[in-house]
Amino acid sequence: MTMSKEEEKRVTDRINELYNKKENEGLTPAEEKERKELHQKFLANFRAAFKQDVEDMVILDKNGKEITSERAKRAQRRKGLRKD
């Protein structure tokens, strides 16, 4: 499940704050731990959103014939996006 836009903005803003502090004055061990946790949370959200986009994609060849992978079709069926 992906983060809400507000949560995503909060996380990225805090990551950027910590990055700037690290570059200018350094981080405490607690801040370094927080930075790593937020980075992992951000990456997990990015991967989930990317996977969602790929699974929802329908691919057509130049003649208009669908060539979507079977794996993507199964995911789309599970989500109720396909009737075939």
GROMACS .gro file of N, CA and C in nm:
model
  252
    1MET      N    1   0.084  -0.118   0.000
    1MET     CA    2   0.000   0.000   0.000
    1MET      C    3   0.089   0.125   0.000
    2THR      N    4   0.050   0.220  -0.079
    2THR     CA    5   0.132   0.339  -0.092
    2THR      C    6   0.088   0.446   0.008
    3MET      N    7   0.179   0.538   0.036
    3MET     CA    8   0.151   0.649   0.127
    3MET      C    9   0.058   0.749   0.061
    4SER      N   10  -0.012   0.825   0.144
    4SER     CA   11  -0.089   0.936   0.091
    4SER      C   12   0.007   1.044   0.042
    5LYS      N   13  -0.041   1.135  -0.039
    5LYS     CA   14   0.043   1.244  -0.090
    5LYS      C   15   0.098   1.328   0.024
    6GLU      N   16   0.016   1.351   0.127
    6GLU     CA   17   0.059   1.431   0.242
    6GLU      C   18   0.171   1.360   0.318
    7GLU      N   19   0.155   1.231   0.339
    7GLU     CA   20   0.257   1.153   0.409
    7GLU      C   21   0.386   1.147   0.326
    8GLU      N   22   0.372   1.128   0.196
    8GLU     CA   23   0.489   1.124   0.109
    8GLU      C   24   0.565   1.257   0.115
    9LYS      N   25   0.492   1.368   0.113
    9LYS     CA   26   0.555   1.500   0.121
    9LYS      C   27   0.624   1.519   0.255
   10ARG      N   28   0.560   1.477   0.364
   10ARG     CA   29   0.620   1.489   0.496
   10ARG      C   30   0.752   1.412   0.503
   11VAL      N   31   0.750   1.289   0.451
   11VAL     CA   32   0.870   1.205   0.454
   11VAL      C   33   0.981   1.267   0.369
   12THR      N   34   0.950   1.309   0.247
   12THR     CA   35   1.054   1.366   0.162
   12THR      C   36   1.107   1.498   0.218
   13ASP      N   37   1.019   1.579   0.275
   13ASP     CA   38   1.065   1.704   0.336
   13ASP      C   39   1.162   1.675   0.450
   14ARG      N   40   1.130   1.577   0.533
   14ARG     CA   41   1.217   1.544   0.647
   14ARG      C   42   1.349   1.483   0.598
   15ILE      N   43   1.344   1.399   0.496
   15ILE     CA   44   1.467   1.344   0.439
   15ILE      C   45   1.556   1.458   0.390
   16ASN      N   46   1.497   1.555   0.322
   16ASN     CA   47   1.575   1.669   0.272
   16ASN      C   48   1.633   1.753   0.386
   17GLU      N   49   1.556   1.774   0.492
   17GLU     CA   50   1.607   1.846   0.609
   17GLU      C   51   1.729   1.775   0.667
   18LEU      N   52   1.715   1.644   0.684
   18LEU     CA   53   1.825   1.568   0.742
   18LEU      C   54   1.947   1.566   0.648
   19TYR      N   55   1.923   1.560   0.518
   19TYR     CA   56   2.034   1.564   0.423
   19TYR      C   57   2.111   1.696   0.437
   20ASN      N   58   2.037   1.807   0.440
   20ASN     CA   59   2.102   1.937   0.451
   20ASN      C   60   2.178   1.951   0.582
   21LYS      N   61   2.119   1.901   0.689
   21LYS     CA   62   2.188   1.907   0.818
   21LYS      C   63   2.314   1.821   0.815
   22LYS      N   64   2.305   1.703   0.753
   22LYS     CA   65   2.421   1.615   0.744
   22LYS      C   66   2.534   1.684   0.667
   23GLU      N   67   2.502   1.752   0.559
   23GLU     CA   68   2.602   1.820   0.478
   23GLU      C   69   2.664   1.939   0.552
   24ASN      N   70   2.585   2.009   0.632
   24ASN     CA   71   2.633   2.132   0.696
   24ASN      C   72   2.696   2.112   0.833
   25GLU      N   73   2.636   2.028   0.915
   25GLU     CA   74   2.685   2.015   1.052
   25GLU      C   75   2.694   1.873   1.104
   26GLY      N   76   2.644   1.777   1.029
   26GLY     CA   77   2.647   1.639   1.074
   26GLY      C   78   2.521   1.600   1.150
   27LEU      N   79   2.499   1.469   1.160
   27LEU     CA   80   2.380   1.417   1.226
   27LEU      C   81   2.417   1.344   1.354
   28THR      N   82   2.325   1.348   1.450
   28THR     CA   83   2.341   1.268   1.571
   28THR      C   84   2.309   1.123   1.534
   29PRO      N   85   2.347   1.028   1.617
   29PRO     CA   86   2.311   0.888   1.588
   29PRO      C   87   2.160   0.868   1.573
   30ALA      N   88   2.081   0.938   1.653
   30ALA     CA   89   1.935   0.926   1.645
   30ALA      C   90   1.884   0.980   1.511
   31GLU      N   91   1.940   1.090   1.466
   31GLU     CA   92   1.899   1.149   1.338
   31GLU      C   93   1.942   1.060   1.221
   32GLU      N   94   2.060   1.000   1.232
   32GLU     CA   95   2.106   0.909   1.127
   32GLU      C   96   2.013   0.788   1.118
   33LYS      N   97   1.971   0.737   1.233
   33LYS     CA   98   1.877   0.624   1.235
   33LYS      C   99   1.744   0.665   1.172
   34GLU      N  100   1.694   0.783   1.209
   34GLU     CA  101   1.569   0.834   1.151
   34GLU      C  102   1.582   0.848   1.000
   35ARG      N  103   1.697   0.901   0.953
   35ARG     CA  104   1.719   0.920   0.810
   35ARG      C  105   1.713   0.788   0.735
   36LYS      N  106   1.776   0.686   0.793
   36LYS     CA  107   1.775   0.554   0.729
   36LYS      C  108   1.634   0.495   0.725
   37GLU      N  109   1.560   0.509   0.835
   37GLU     CA  110   1.423   0.457   0.839
   37GLU      C  111   1.333   0.528   0.739
   38LEU      N  112   1.345   0.660   0.731
   38LEU     CA  113   1.264   0.736   0.636
   38LEU      C  114   1.301   0.700   0.492
   39HIS      N  115   1.429   0.681   0.468
   39HIS     CA  116   1.474   0.642   0.334
   39HIS      C  117   1.416   0.507   0.295
   40GLN      N  118   1.417   0.412   0.387
   40GLN     CA  119   1.358   0.280   0.358
   40GLN      C  120   1.208   0.291   0.333
   41LYS      N  121   1.141   0.374   0.412
   41LYS     CA  122   0.996   0.395   0.394
   41LYS      C  123   0.969   0.457   0.257
   42PHE      N  124   1.050   0.555   0.218
   42PHE     CA  125   1.035   0.619   0.089
   42PHE      C  126   1.055   0.519  -0.025
   43LEU      N  127   1.160   0.437  -0.015
   43LEU     CA  128   1.187   0.336  -0.119
   43LEU      C  129   1.076   0.233  -0.129
   44ALA      N  130   1.025   0.188  -0.014
   44ALA     CA  131   0.916   0.090  -0.016
   44ALA      C  132   0.793   0.150  -0.084
   45ASN      N  133   0.763   0.276  -0.056
   45ASN     CA  134   0.650   0.343  -0.118
   45ASN      C  135   0.671   0.357  -0.269
   46PHE      N  136   0.792   0.397  -0.309
   46PHE     CA  137   0.823   0.412  -0.452
   46PHE      C  138   0.806   0.279  -0.524
   47ARG      N  139   0.859   0.172  -0.466
   47ARG     CA  140   0.850   0.040  -0.530
   47ARG      C  141   0.706  -0.006  -0.541
   48ALA      N  142   0.626   0.016  -0.436
   48ALA     CA  143   0.485  -0.025  -0.439
   48ALA      C  144   0.409   0.052  -0.547
   49ALA      N  145   0.434   0.181  -0.557
   49ALA     CA  146   0.366   0.262  -0.658
   49ALA      C  147   0.409   0.222  -0.799
   50PHE      N  148   0.537   0.195  -0.817
   50PHE     CA  149   0.588   0.154  -0.948
   50PHE      C  150   0.528   0.019  -0.987
   51LYS      N  151   0.524  -0.075  -0.893
   51LYS     CA  152   0.465  -0.206  -0.920
   51LYS      C  153   0.319  -0.190  -0.960
   52GLN      N  154   0.247  -0.105  -0.889
   52GLN     CA  155   0.106  -0.079  -0.920
   52GLN      C  156   0.092  -0.027  -1.063
   53ASP      N  157   0.175   0.068  -1.101
   53ASP     CA  158   0.169   0.125  -1.236
   53ASP      C  159   0.196   0.019  -1.341
   54VAL      N  160   0.297  -0.063  -1.320
   54VAL     CA  161   0.332  -0.167  -1.418
   54VAL      C  162   0.221  -0.271  -1.428
   55GLU      N  163   0.165  -0.311  -1.314
   55GLU     CA  164   0.060  -0.413  -1.317
   55GLU      C  165  -0.068  -0.363  -1.383
   56ASP      N  166  -0.092  -0.233  -1.379
   56ASP     CA  167  -0.213  -0.176  -1.439
   56ASP      C  168  -0.197  -0.142  -1.587
   57MET      N  169  -0.076  -0.157  -1.639
   57MET     CA  170  -0.045  -0.117  -1.776
   57MET      C  171  -0.095  -0.222  -1.877
   58VAL      N  172  -0.153  -0.174  -1.984
   58VAL     CA  173  -0.192  -0.259  -2.097
   58VAL      C  174  -0.101  -0.221  -2.212
   59ILE      N  175  -0.036  -0.320  -2.271
   59ILE     CA  176   0.062  -0.295  -2.377
   59ILE      C  177   0.005  -0.344  -2.510
   60LEU      N  178   0.013  -0.258  -2.611
   60LEU     CA  179  -0.035  -0.290  -2.745
   60LEU      C  180   0.081  -0.282  -2.842
   61ASP      N  181   0.079  -0.372  -2.943
   61ASP     CA  182   0.182  -0.363  -3.047
   61ASP      C  183   0.139  -0.258  -3.149
   62LYS      N  184   0.221  -0.238  -3.252
   62LYS     CA  185   0.193  -0.132  -3.349
   62LYS      C  186   0.065  -0.156  -3.430
   63ASN      N  187   0.014  -0.279  -3.429
   63ASN     CA  188  -0.111  -0.310  -3.499
   63ASN      C  189  -0.232  -0.303  -3.409
   64GLY      N  190  -0.212  -0.268  -3.283
   64GLY     CA  191  -0.322  -0.257  -3.189
   64GLY      C  192  -0.355  -0.385  -3.116
   65LYS      N  193  -0.277  -0.489  -3.137
   65LYS     CA  194  -0.298  -0.617  -3.069
   65LYS      C  195  -0.236  -0.610  -2.929
   66GLU      N  196  -0.313  -0.656  -2.830
   66GLU     CA  197  -0.262  -0.653  -2.693
   66GLU      C  198  -0.151  -0.756  -2.674
   67ILE      N  199  -0.039  -0.711  -2.615
   67ILE     CA  200   0.074  -0.800  -2.588
   67ILE      C  201   0.115  -0.791  -2.440
   68THR      N  202   0.019  -0.755  -2.354
   68THR     CA  203   0.045  -0.746  -2.211
   68THR      C  204   0.090  -0.882  -2.158
   69SER      N  205   0.186  -0.883  -2.068
   69SER     CA  206   0.238  -1.009  -2.015
   69SER      C  207   0.131  -1.083  -1.935
   70GLU      N  208   0.143  -1.214  -1.929
   70GLU     CA  209   0.047  -1.295  -1.853
   70GLU      C  210   0.051  -1.261  -1.705
   71ARG      N  211   0.169  -1.230  -1.655
   71ARG     CA  212   0.181  -1.192  -1.514
   71ARG      C  213   0.100  -1.065  -1.484
   72ALA      N  214   0.111  -0.966  -1.571
   72ALA     CA  215   0.035  -0.843  -1.554
   72ALA      C  216  -0.114  -0.870  -1.569
   73LYS      N  217  -0.151  -0.956  -1.664
   73LYS     CA  218  -0.293  -0.990  -1.681
   73LYS      C  219  -0.350  -1.056  -1.556
   74ARG      N  220  -0.272  -1.146  -1.494
   74ARG     CA  221  -0.319  -1.211  -1.369
   74ARG      C  222  -0.339  -1.108  -1.258
   75ALA      N  223  -0.246  -1.015  -1.246
   75ALA     CA  224  -0.258  -0.909  -1.145
   75ALA      C  225  -0.382  -0.823  -1.172
   76GLN      N  226  -0.405  -0.792  -1.298
   76GLN     CA  227  -0.522  -0.711  -1.335
   76GLN      C  228  -0.651  -0.786  -1.306
   77ARG      N  229  -0.653  -0.917  -1.329
   77ARG     CA  230  -0.772  -0.997  -1.298
   77ARG      C  231  -0.798  -0.998  -1.148
   78ARG      N  232  -0.692  -1.013  -1.069
   78ARG     CA  233  -0.706  -1.013  -0.922
   78ARG      C  234  -0.768  -0.882  -0.873
   79LYS      N  235  -0.733  -0.773  -0.940
   79LYS     CA  236  -0.783  -0.640  -0.900
   79LYS      C  237  -0.918  -0.608  -0.962
   80GLY      N  238  -0.969  -0.699  -1.045
   80GLY     CA  239  -1.097  -0.674  -1.109
   80GLY      C  240  -1.089  -0.579  -1.227
   81LEU      N  241  -0.970  -0.561  -1.284
   81LEU     CA  242  -0.952  -0.471  -1.397
   81LEU      C  243  -0.972  -0.539  -1.531
   82ARG      N  244  -0.976  -0.672  -1.530
   82ARG     CA  245  -0.993  -0.748  -1.654
   82ARG      C  246  -1.112  -0.843  -1.638
   83LYS      N  247  -1.180  -0.865  -1.748
   83LYS     CA  248  -1.294  -0.958  -1.749
   83LYS      C  249  -1.260  -1.087  -1.822
   84ASP      N  250  -1.144  -1.093  -1.889
   84ASP     CA  251  -1.109  -1.212  -1.965
   84ASP      C  252  -1.039  -1.315  -1.881
   0.00000   0.00000   0.00000
